[in-house]
Amino acid sequence: MSYFKFASSVVLIISLSVLGHAQVLNKSWGSITHQEEGPWFATEEAKAIAENVLLYQRDIGGWPKNIQMQNPLNTTEKAALIKQKNSTKEVTTDNGATIQEMLYLSKMYRQIPDPRYKEAFLKGVQYLLEAQYNNGGWPQFYPLKKGYYTHITYNDDSMVNILRLLQALKDNTETLSIKPSPAQLQKIDVAFNKGIDCILKTQYKQNGVLTAWCAQHDEKTLKPAKARSYELPSLSGKESANIVLLLMSIDKPSEAIKNAINHAVTWFDATKILGLKREFIRDENGKFIDKQIVKDENGVPLWARFMELEDNTPFFCDRDGIKKATIDEIGDERRRGYAWYTDIPNKVLEKYPEWLAINKVSTENKSPKNAYNMVVSKDGTGDFTNIQDAIYAAKAIPAQRVIIHVKNGVYNEKVHVFSWNTKITLLGESQEKTIITFDDFFNKINLGRNSTFHTATVLVEGDDFIAKNLTIENASGDVGQAVALSVNANRCFFENCKLLGFQDTLYTAGEGFKQYFKNCYIEGGTDFIFGEATVLFESCTIHSKTNSYITAASTPENQEFGYVFKNCKITANNEVNAVYLGRPWRIYAKTVFVNCDLGKQIKPEGWHNWSKPEAEKTSFYAEYHNSGAGFQPEHRVKWSHQLSKHEAKKYSFKNILGNNFSKNH
């Protein structure tokens, strides 16, 4: 069933008389535009309304919102509208604007092929195409209006309505009577596909698992965003339902679309509220005066309009923007004037079994073609669309190496390689375009003093792990402790990888564990390489984003090696001019730089004791044959070391990492 036929079934249908001349002036504009097509659209009344629609359209192609187009206009009002034709203020797709007017003109044109109707409709199409962001989303207003209006807007189904109209045009469903030119149809097809891609990219991941959508997403970061004071970033039961119904209507859906639907349905099933019912209170004249949520064991499932991003807990908000746990805690005006609950997801759950059958989608866990050689691709052409699912499918303690090929794309997920997932290789398609990113940080996790260790975008606990040709990012920014990569495993190898973050970018954990980074780029602010493992960094670029400390080793007392940097470039942002090579997280810290090019940002003293005088006797900080403006051995702290050629021979690959760690690992 097309969207427009579906919409007709859920709005008030206007009954037609035998002659098709029923009056509609007492109906809302939305009801008029969604009524079933028929002879009424050839009446004088319908034509008069069409003239109003043409008058209200701006030259840019769109319409303002909340206009009851069926209301008669006097001469003065018509003249004012003509003067406003070239204005672009308040042109929008919010509250059904522009889409409703286009639907009306299409229904008129089928009955009365007036070329003005066609011209206005096609101008509307062009408006929609021009309003689309490059990332596929649409703002609430175009031209852009300052404020939250620039966000990608799913609220009140704004973007879904646009995509439904474009879908009807590109699929030539005969739902619409006006046909764009072949050139415009090609643009419509591109716009529709970009819009669907935006939907897939904005589906929110909760602890690495796809869930639903927010009512609006930031147009740049694609993250959930705030709108009005009571519309806080959250998962939306209402808007998400119509997004999924749109995805379900797509013929021959990609694996990525199937994956999005399956995860959304799982989320709807997990977040439904049972045992409640919405009750609308009316006065003796039938006028709505209040609504309540009452207990009803037989009530249909409901969903909250807003749910917490972290755990799906419903919340409610008044105009003060303060979250409340129950609807009774907010004022009468917002309680009565906003749809805090919805039952629309029931339509998704009802349609889901049929959709599964039509598209031959299995709800069972997907098995890869080759358990030792899997492919992850965002476009659905691989075995999986996200990395964690591939790891879930990997054999425990495998007899041979499990290679997971990760195609180019931005994977917005937390990845956990469990201790039983040994011999895993993540092989990216390219360092620059294969990106694993997430934005957890200490205060966001908020699990007490050890919250840092829960923030990692990628957590590796399986021995003999390899990663090549990819980027791992903690995108939270300068907000305190926020780990990009945490390695708590032995014999792990990273080559041609980028590690991006700020404070605590790379955590190398595990007493006695050996880890190797080759040709990698690692950036951060404070202590952005820290931990107790023995780690060799070879031919890497180590980049400081702030005046602070590069390393914070916590080498165990009896461990021979801590951090060793060989043939590395130590760089920084242009404004950075005061960076220490390291400070001791624990007092037996060991860090050595060999044959490294040290930028001018390195402080002459080189090392810091972290206000631990005893660490000056127990830690071991050394250099050999370094170069660059930052290499000033004569000014180094007296408790650091400049190695002799004989002493430097100790820092060989074999001595540091051992016989079981091959360079061809």
XYZ file of C-alpha atoms in Angstrom:
665
model
C 0.000 0.000 0.000
C 1.412 3.430 -0.880
C 1.999 6.014 1.805
C -0.712 8.260 0.461
C -3.335 5.511 0.512
C -2.164 4.585 3.999
C -2.383 8.221 5.119
C -5.922 8.389 3.784
C -6.889 5.588 6.105
C -5.608 7.316 9.204
C -6.932 10.827 8.671
C -10.519 11.909 8.670
C -11.974 10.892 5.309
C -14.325 13.430 3.858
C -17.457 11.796 2.572
C -18.579 12.803 -0.837
C -22.115 13.306 -1.958
C -23.495 11.464 -4.960
C -22.556 14.419 -7.122
C -19.193 14.845 -5.399
C -19.998 18.378 -4.235
C -19.673 17.983 -0.430
C -18.481 21.058 1.402
C -15.018 20.781 3.021
C -14.558 24.242 4.470
C -15.287 22.942 7.964
C -12.451 20.379 7.681
C -8.763 20.896 8.377
C -6.345 21.479 5.522
C -4.540 18.227 6.307
C -7.790 16.280 6.066
C -8.636 17.895 2.744
C -5.263 17.124 1.168
C -5.338 13.494 2.264
C -8.897 12.685 1.253
C -9.376 10.093 -1.443
C -9.237 11.282 -5.015
C -12.511 11.663 -6.816
C -14.907 14.023 -8.618
C -14.881 16.559 -5.787
C -11.499 17.762 -7.103
C -13.289 18.950 -10.257
C -15.737 21.134 -8.319
C -15.717 24.923 -8.208
C -14.991 24.711 -4.504
C -11.870 22.627 -5.124
C -10.707 24.978 -7.879
C -11.113 27.979 -5.591
C -8.942 26.326 -2.991
C -6.379 25.492 -5.677
C -6.133 29.182 -6.511
C -5.267 29.845 -2.873
C -2.613 27.127 -2.976
C -1.029 28.757 -6.021
C -1.081 32.168 -4.320
C 0.587 30.928 -1.151
C 3.439 29.194 -3.011
C 6.654 31.196 -2.912
C 8.867 31.647 -5.956
C 11.442 29.309 -4.388
C 8.881 26.500 -4.748
C 7.822 25.797 -1.170
C 5.013 26.935 1.120
C 4.774 28.309 4.670
C 3.215 26.112 7.342
C -0.016 26.070 9.319
C -2.073 27.749 6.580
C -5.687 26.686 6.174
C -5.665 26.956 2.399
C -9.402 26.358 2.116
C -10.270 29.622 3.875
C -11.505 32.264 1.390
C -9.208 35.211 0.701
C -10.315 38.799 0.141
C -8.745 41.174 -2.388
C -6.373 42.717 0.148
C -5.125 39.321 1.319
C -4.542 38.170 -2.229
C -2.554 41.293 -3.040
C -0.393 40.783 0.048
C 0.366 37.216 -0.979
C 1.416 38.328 -4.454
C 3.860 40.799 -2.875
C 5.312 38.013 -0.715
C 6.004 35.715 -3.665
C 9.745 36.415 -3.714
C 10.111 36.074 0.053
C 11.910 32.970 1.360
C 10.986 33.466 5.006
C 9.256 30.606 6.809
C 9.249 28.271 3.797
C 9.265 24.787 5.239
C 8.260 21.130 5.192
C 7.336 21.220 8.884
C 3.809 20.221 9.929
C 3.148 18.807 6.478
C 3.766 22.100 4.674
C 4.790 21.934 0.991
C 4.056 18.178 0.837
C 0.326 18.690 1.525
C 0.061 21.431 -1.081
C 1.816 19.249 -3.654
C -0.539 16.356 -2.939
C -3.516 18.627 -3.412
C -2.241 19.945 -6.747
C -1.602 16.411 -7.960
C -5.173 15.403 -7.167
C -6.480 18.530 -8.861
C -4.396 17.926 -11.975
C -5.804 14.437 -12.451
C -9.312 15.931 -12.672
C -8.425 19.256 -14.282
C -5.115 19.247 -16.200
C -4.434 22.925 -15.633
C -0.746 23.529 -16.567
C -0.393 25.914 -13.608
C -0.973 23.011 -11.231
C 1.765 20.998 -12.910
C 4.184 23.916 -12.943
C 3.627 24.627 -9.239
C 4.005 20.948 -8.340
C 7.287 20.627 -10.247
C 8.575 23.819 -8.626
C 7.825 22.106 -5.329
C 9.856 19.086 -6.410
C 12.778 21.341 -7.305
C 12.483 23.037 -3.919
C 12.765 19.683 -2.145
C 15.809 18.709 -4.197
C 17.560 22.002 -3.477
C 16.778 21.826 0.244
C 18.507 18.465 0.747
C 21.860 18.420 2.533
C 24.806 16.662 0.882
C 24.567 13.997 3.598
C 21.024 13.163 2.471
C 19.056 14.824 5.253
C 16.625 17.725 5.134
C 16.396 20.719 7.474
C 13.087 21.873 8.883
C 13.248 25.175 6.983
C 14.870 26.028 3.676
C 16.446 28.481 3.147
C 18.030 27.671 6.487
C 16.596 29.332 9.556
C 18.917 29.853 12.516
C 18.565 27.598 15.516
C 17.528 23.987 15.835
C 15.663 24.320 12.514
C 18.890 23.417 10.680
C 18.937 19.925 12.199
C 18.064 16.921 10.080
C 14.371 16.750 10.934
C 12.481 13.511 11.460
C 10.155 15.290 13.882
C 6.485 15.054 12.901
C 7.602 12.864 9.973
C 8.947 15.826 7.995
C 11.730 13.924 6.239
C 9.682 10.742 5.878
C 6.921 12.706 4.125
C 9.453 14.118 1.675
C 10.913 10.705 0.935
C 7.458 9.162 0.490
C 6.615 11.742 -2.158
C 9.950 11.267 -3.948
C 9.492 7.498 -3.754
C 6.073 7.716 -5.421
C 7.576 9.818 -8.219
C 10.647 7.686 -8.871
C 8.713 4.410 -8.719
C 5.984 5.806 -10.994
C 3.294 4.290 -8.784
C 0.501 6.347 -10.405
C -0.262 7.699 -6.932
C 0.694 11.118 -8.253
C -0.739 12.459 -11.492
C 2.167 14.744 -12.420
C 5.313 13.222 -13.931
C 8.682 14.986 -13.738
C 11.046 15.068 -16.712
C 13.599 12.238 -17.128
C 16.373 14.594 -15.959
C 14.425 15.520 -12.829
C 13.526 11.877 -12.191
C 17.214 11.031 -12.207
C 17.820 13.699 -9.559
C 14.859 12.409 -7.566
C 16.308 8.891 -7.588
C 19.657 10.183 -6.310
C 17.973 12.302 -3.635
C 15.856 9.391 -2.419
C 18.841 7.075 -2.130
C 20.838 9.750 -0.308
C 17.932 10.215 2.070
C 17.777 6.512 2.866
C 21.536 6.464 3.377
C 21.165 9.342 5.839
C 18.515 7.358 7.718
C 20.858 4.396 7.968
C 23.734 6.584 9.146
C 21.647 8.270 11.839
C 20.202 5.090 13.361
C 21.429 5.345 16.941
C 23.772 2.754 18.403
C 23.349 2.032 22.067
C 26.457 0.289 23.401
C 27.301 -0.674 19.842
C 23.842 -2.030 18.975
C 21.497 -0.343 16.478
C 18.239 0.897 17.985
C 16.043 3.728 16.638
C 16.184 7.435 15.756
C 15.948 10.802 17.459
C 13.364 13.357 16.342
C 16.226 15.456 15.014
C 19.922 14.856 14.334
C 22.752 17.346 14.032
C 23.269 18.160 10.361
C 27.068 17.885 10.689
C 27.778 15.169 13.244
C 24.531 13.214 12.605
C 24.191 12.737 16.368
C 20.905 13.154 18.274
C 20.182 16.854 18.822
C 17.956 19.098 20.882
C 15.072 21.112 19.421
C 12.592 22.974 21.626
C 13.192 23.160 25.384
C 11.095 20.060 25.999
C 12.465 18.169 22.978
C 15.779 16.870 24.304
C 18.108 14.418 22.547
C 16.394 11.064 22.903
C 15.134 8.009 21.071
C 11.717 8.594 19.568
C 9.019 5.953 19.560
C 6.792 7.925 17.183
C 9.179 9.219 14.523
C 11.163 5.968 14.482
C 8.037 3.974 13.669
C 7.284 5.877 10.478
C 10.946 5.725 9.476
C 10.814 1.934 9.694
C 7.523 1.794 7.792
C 9.235 3.793 5.041
C 12.190 1.392 4.991
C 9.783 -1.559 4.846
C 8.140 -0.079 1.754
C 11.362 -0.216 -0.274
C 11.382 -2.874 -2.962
C 14.401 -5.206 -2.901
C 15.971 -3.677 0.207
C 19.736 -3.838 0.669
C 21.286 -5.842 3.479
C 21.941 -2.568 5.282
C 18.243 -1.673 5.158
C 17.246 -5.150 6.314
C 19.713 -4.885 9.160
C 18.332 -1.483 10.188
C 14.757 -2.799 10.190
C 15.600 -5.932 12.147
C 17.408 -3.992 14.850
C 14.667 -1.368 15.050
C 11.984 -4.022 15.436
C 14.005 -5.644 18.219
C 14.186 -2.244 19.904
C 10.442 -1.622 19.518
C 9.720 -4.994 21.046
C 12.038 -4.284 23.976
C 10.659 -0.796 24.699
C 6.903 -1.351 24.470
C 4.850 -0.391 27.509
C 2.071 -2.737 28.581
C -0.830 -2.223 30.952
C -1.519 1.440 30.147
C -4.098 3.276 28.072
C -4.476 6.858 26.842
C -7.798 8.307 27.945
C -9.122 11.512 26.393
C -11.393 13.594 28.614
C -14.156 15.693 26.990
C -16.751 18.057 28.385
C -20.521 17.736 27.952
C -20.247 19.296 24.492
C -17.669 16.764 23.363
C -14.800 19.266 23.471
C -11.419 17.846 24.414
C -10.274 19.204 27.782
C -7.663 16.763 29.080
C -5.920 13.434 28.597
C -4.706 10.911 31.102
C -2.685 7.740 31.158
C -4.559 5.094 33.104
C -3.938 1.457 33.916
C -5.509 -1.050 31.543
C -4.244 -4.607 31.431
C -5.935 -5.092 28.058
C -4.635 -1.899 26.487
C -2.644 -2.004 23.268
C 1.133 -1.566 23.676
C 2.312 2.031 23.898
C 5.708 3.647 23.413
C 7.079 6.809 24.948
C 7.687 9.729 22.592
C 11.086 10.328 24.239
C 13.440 7.723 25.719
C 16.923 8.045 27.214
C 19.728 7.411 24.743
C 21.638 5.273 27.241
C 18.964 2.859 28.458
C 15.568 3.632 26.794
C 14.009 4.970 29.997
C 10.960 7.137 29.124
C 11.076 10.750 30.255
C 8.847 13.803 30.060
C 9.691 17.483 29.860
C 8.025 20.825 30.453
C 9.090 24.110 28.906
C 11.789 24.419 31.588
C 13.716 21.601 29.886
C 13.988 19.520 33.073
C 13.413 15.800 32.647
C 10.645 14.208 34.673
C 10.042 10.526 35.305
C 6.265 10.619 34.839
C 3.811 12.603 32.733
C 1.978 13.744 35.870
C 5.024 15.796 36.900
C 4.735 18.257 34.015
C 2.318 21.165 33.704
C -1.165 20.927 32.229
C -0.277 22.907 29.102
C 2.458 20.524 27.929
C 0.745 17.431 29.293
C -2.385 18.133 27.256
C -0.701 19.785 24.283
C 1.866 17.173 23.299
C 1.757 13.538 22.212
C 3.886 11.917 24.916
C 2.847 8.381 24.016
C 2.251 6.675 20.694
C 0.884 3.369 19.425
C 2.226 3.711 15.857
C 5.018 1.117 16.407
C 2.245 -1.477 16.580
C 1.910 -1.028 12.806
C 5.595 -1.911 12.466
C 5.269 -5.040 14.595
C 2.107 -6.100 12.738
C 3.716 -5.655 9.333
C 7.072 -7.190 10.257
C 6.234 -10.913 9.746
C 4.825 -10.205 6.280
C 7.869 -8.079 5.428
C 10.168 -10.895 6.561
C 8.374 -13.379 4.335
C 8.310 -11.118 1.268
C 11.992 -10.259 1.546
C 13.067 -13.720 2.657
C 14.792 -12.259 5.693
C 15.914 -14.631 8.390
C 15.779 -13.440 11.991
C 18.315 -16.050 13.017
C 21.909 -15.036 13.656
C 23.615 -14.679 10.315
C 26.403 -17.135 9.540
C 29.273 -15.977 7.320
C 30.192 -17.899 4.191
C 33.661 -18.542 5.594
C 34.114 -18.388 9.370
C 37.823 -17.651 8.937
C 37.473 -15.008 6.242
C 34.603 -12.563 6.773
C 33.663 -9.240 5.185
C 32.086 -6.242 6.911
C 30.565 -3.595 4.639
C 28.242 -0.701 5.399
C 26.397 -1.175 2.104
C 25.250 -4.682 3.003
C 27.367 -6.448 0.373
C 29.468 -8.288 2.950
C 28.693 -10.879 5.603
C 27.877 -8.165 8.144
C 27.213 -4.432 8.233
C 28.985 -3.807 11.525
C 32.224 -5.088 12.987
C 30.899 -6.350 16.303
C 28.540 -8.786 14.595
C 31.514 -10.288 12.756
C 33.356 -10.724 16.049
C 30.277 -12.361 17.564
C 30.361 -14.810 14.642
C 34.067 -15.588 15.024
C 35.061 -18.980 16.397
C 36.288 -19.104 19.988
C 39.981 -20.020 20.377
C 40.259 -20.784 16.633
C 42.791 -23.209 15.167
C 43.762 -20.640 12.522
C 43.642 -16.889 12.124
C 40.225 -15.262 11.605
C 40.495 -12.409 9.108
C 37.737 -9.785 9.117
C 37.954 -7.552 6.047
C 36.450 -4.153 6.858
C 35.370 -2.154 3.821
C 35.573 1.646 3.721
C 32.930 3.357 5.815
C 32.319 5.044 9.148
C 31.467 2.377 11.725
C 29.850 4.203 14.619
C 30.101 1.425 17.183
C 31.992 0.124 20.182
C 34.016 -2.965 19.269
C 34.917 -5.598 21.862
C 37.313 -8.425 20.978
C 36.716 -10.873 23.811
C 39.416 -12.974 25.466
C 38.197 -16.080 23.619
C 38.432 -14.252 20.268
C 42.112 -15.016 19.764
C 43.917 -14.687 16.415
C 41.536 -12.039 15.078
C 42.676 -9.720 12.279
C 40.789 -6.530 11.407
C 41.981 -5.682 7.906
C 40.720 -2.276 6.801
C 40.319 -1.289 3.189
C 42.165 1.995 3.786
C 43.512 3.900 6.775
C 41.747 7.136 5.829
C 38.308 5.785 4.962
C 37.849 2.755 7.231
C 36.901 4.448 10.482
C 35.691 2.965 13.761
C 34.370 5.755 15.960
C 32.455 6.283 19.186
C 32.211 9.066 21.765
C 32.167 7.629 25.283
C 34.060 9.579 27.934
C 34.534 9.485 31.706
C 31.586 11.634 32.788
C 29.287 10.122 30.181
C 30.024 6.588 31.421
C 29.737 7.785 35.044
C 30.503 4.429 36.658
C 32.794 5.757 39.357
C 36.534 6.281 39.563
C 37.326 3.612 36.972
C 35.029 4.989 34.284
C 38.009 5.665 31.984
C 38.432 1.968 31.296
C 34.865 1.673 30.003
C 35.230 4.430 27.407
C 37.230 2.604 24.716
C 35.912 2.653 21.171
C 37.823 -0.587 20.536
C 38.656 -2.937 23.404
C 40.960 -5.864 22.609
C 41.163 -8.725 25.102
C 41.944 -11.571 22.690
C 45.621 -12.516 22.299
C 47.398 -12.396 18.920
C 45.167 -9.630 17.614
C 46.128 -7.725 14.450
C 44.728 -4.491 13.003
C 45.872 -2.926 9.740
C 44.850 -0.048 7.490
C 42.134 1.574 9.580
C 41.334 4.442 11.942
C 40.119 4.072 15.513
C 38.677 7.235 17.030
C 37.216 8.472 20.253
C 35.195 11.418 18.948
C 34.189 12.945 22.279
C 36.813 15.723 22.060
C 38.499 17.601 24.881
C 36.236 16.344 27.665
C 38.677 14.454 29.875
C 39.512 10.767 29.851
C 38.268 9.123 26.656
C 40.016 6.042 25.260
C 40.077 5.249 21.547
C 41.935 1.917 21.720
C 42.380 -0.275 24.773
C 44.648 -3.326 24.327
C 44.601 -5.789 27.204
C 46.043 -8.775 25.371
C 49.379 -10.333 24.431
C 51.244 -10.377 21.100
C 49.077 -7.711 19.442
C 50.195 -5.946 16.274
C 48.935 -2.689 14.745
C 50.207 -1.517 11.356
C 49.297 1.552 9.308
C 46.573 2.541 11.768
C 45.418 5.938 12.996
C 44.472 6.341 16.644
C 42.584 9.589 17.219
C 41.516 11.104 20.502
C 42.445 13.613 23.158
C 43.216 12.525 26.715
C 44.073 8.806 27.146
C 43.848 7.898 23.449
C 45.733 4.587 23.744
C 45.662 2.294 26.765
C 48.183 -0.549 26.594
C 47.326 -2.900 29.434
C 48.517 -6.231 30.771
C 51.508 -6.969 32.948
C 54.045 -8.854 30.841
C 51.999 -8.433 27.646
C 53.862 -7.539 24.425
C 52.403 -5.188 21.801
C 53.783 -3.709 18.571
C 52.770 -0.581 16.648
C 54.340 -0.024 13.218
C 53.827 2.921 10.839
C 50.945 4.203 12.945
C 49.707 7.727 13.667
C 48.746 8.338 17.298
C 47.439 11.682 18.505
C 46.144 13.105 21.729
C 46.441 15.659 24.493
C 47.308 14.452 27.988
C 48.873 11.036 28.758
C 47.562 9.846 25.436
C 49.729 6.713 25.529
C 49.468 5.032 28.918
C 49.601 1.613 30.571
C 51.772 -1.223 31.838
C 52.426 -3.406 28.782
C 55.736 -3.717 26.963
C 55.196 -1.848 23.715
C 57.436 -1.141 20.723
C 56.437 1.825 18.572
C 58.371 1.685 15.299
C 58.301 4.330 12.534
C 55.200 5.937 14.058
C 54.065 9.563 14.182
C 53.199 10.661 17.722
C 51.253 13.937 17.617
C 50.431 16.233 20.550
C 47.314 18.404 20.336
C 47.960 20.345 23.564
C 50.774 21.331 25.898
C 50.892 18.287 28.128
C 52.415 14.801 28.431
C 52.805 12.170 25.724
C 53.245 9.028 27.805
C 52.192 7.844 31.243
C 53.736 4.410 31.640
C 52.857 2.209 34.591
C 55.524 -0.443 33.988
C 55.597 -3.141 36.699
C 58.706 -3.154 38.887
C 60.336 -6.293 37.505
C 59.398 -5.812 33.841
C 62.502 -5.178 31.701
C 60.865 -2.960 29.076
C 58.031 -0.456 29.118
C 57.576 1.876 26.132
C 60.177 1.957 23.383
C 59.868 4.423 20.492
C 62.194 3.707 17.547
C 62.532 5.805 14.386
C 59.422 7.812 15.268
C 58.458 11.409 14.483
C 57.232 13.397 17.481
C 55.039 16.232 16.164
C 52.440 18.698 17.432
C 49.872 21.296 16.467
C 51.424 24.642 15.501
C 50.385 26.401 18.695
C 51.740 23.662 20.974
C 55.134 24.530 22.540
C 55.465 22.749 25.891
C 55.229 18.958 25.759
C 56.878 16.404 28.037
C 57.966 13.047 26.628
C 56.468 11.340 29.641
C 55.624 11.149 33.303
C 55.277 8.091 35.568
C 51.724 6.855 36.143
C 53.380 4.331 38.442
C 56.827 4.892 39.914
C 58.646 2.138 37.970
C 57.721 3.577 34.605
C 60.098 2.839 31.732
C 60.086 4.865 28.477
C 62.862 5.116 25.882
C 63.127 7.093 22.618
C 65.653 5.769 20.072
C 66.528 7.423 16.735
C 63.472 9.671 16.953
C 62.893 13.116 15.437
C 61.695 15.355 18.274
C 59.828 18.518 17.321
C 60.439 21.901 18.919
C 57.395 21.439 21.157
C 59.362 19.099 23.443
C 60.407 20.901 26.610
C 64.174 21.022 27.197
C 63.875 19.095 30.467
C 62.030 16.350 28.585
C 60.503 14.428 31.504
C 58.291 15.107 34.530
C 58.106 13.242 37.845
C 54.302 13.755 38.308
C 55.027 15.249 41.748
C 56.505 11.903 42.810
C 60.108 12.559 43.905
C 60.589 8.862 44.604
C 59.921 8.127 40.925
C 63.143 9.917 40.030
C 65.020 6.966 41.552
C 62.752 4.131 40.411
C 61.614 5.088 36.904
C 63.788 4.764 33.804
C 63.554 7.460 31.143
C 66.161 7.380 28.382
C 67.085 8.480 24.857
C 69.555 7.475 22.189
C 70.623 9.198 18.979
C 67.536 11.393 18.738
C 67.420 14.502 16.554
C 65.367 17.622 15.908
C 64.808 20.898 17.743
C 63.272 19.085 20.699
C 66.353 16.984 21.359
C 68.319 18.928 23.961
C 70.200 16.313 26.006
C 72.203 18.883 27.911
C 69.002 20.313 29.410
C 67.254 17.051 30.285
C 66.351 16.331 33.912
C 69.360 14.845 35.679
C 67.534 11.636 36.559
C 66.978 10.707 32.889
C 69.535 8.865 30.759
C 71.356 9.280 27.461
C 72.245 5.759 26.342
C 75.592 4.686 24.977
C 75.797 2.802 21.688
C 76.378 -0.401 23.635
C 73.385 0.216 25.904
C 71.177 1.034 22.922
C 71.797 -2.405 21.373
C 69.597 -3.820 24.094
C 66.552 -2.202 22.417
C 66.206 -4.630 19.525
C 62.954 -6.061 18.242
C 63.814 -9.533 19.537
C 64.841 -8.381 22.991
C 61.781 -6.188 23.450
C 59.055 -8.446 22.046
C 60.616 -11.902 22.305
C 61.003 -14.933 20.053
C 57.257 -15.535 19.733
C 56.603 -12.161 18.118
C 57.510 -12.011 14.446
C 57.665 -8.796 12.388
C 55.439 -10.677 9.944
C 52.983 -11.401 12.737
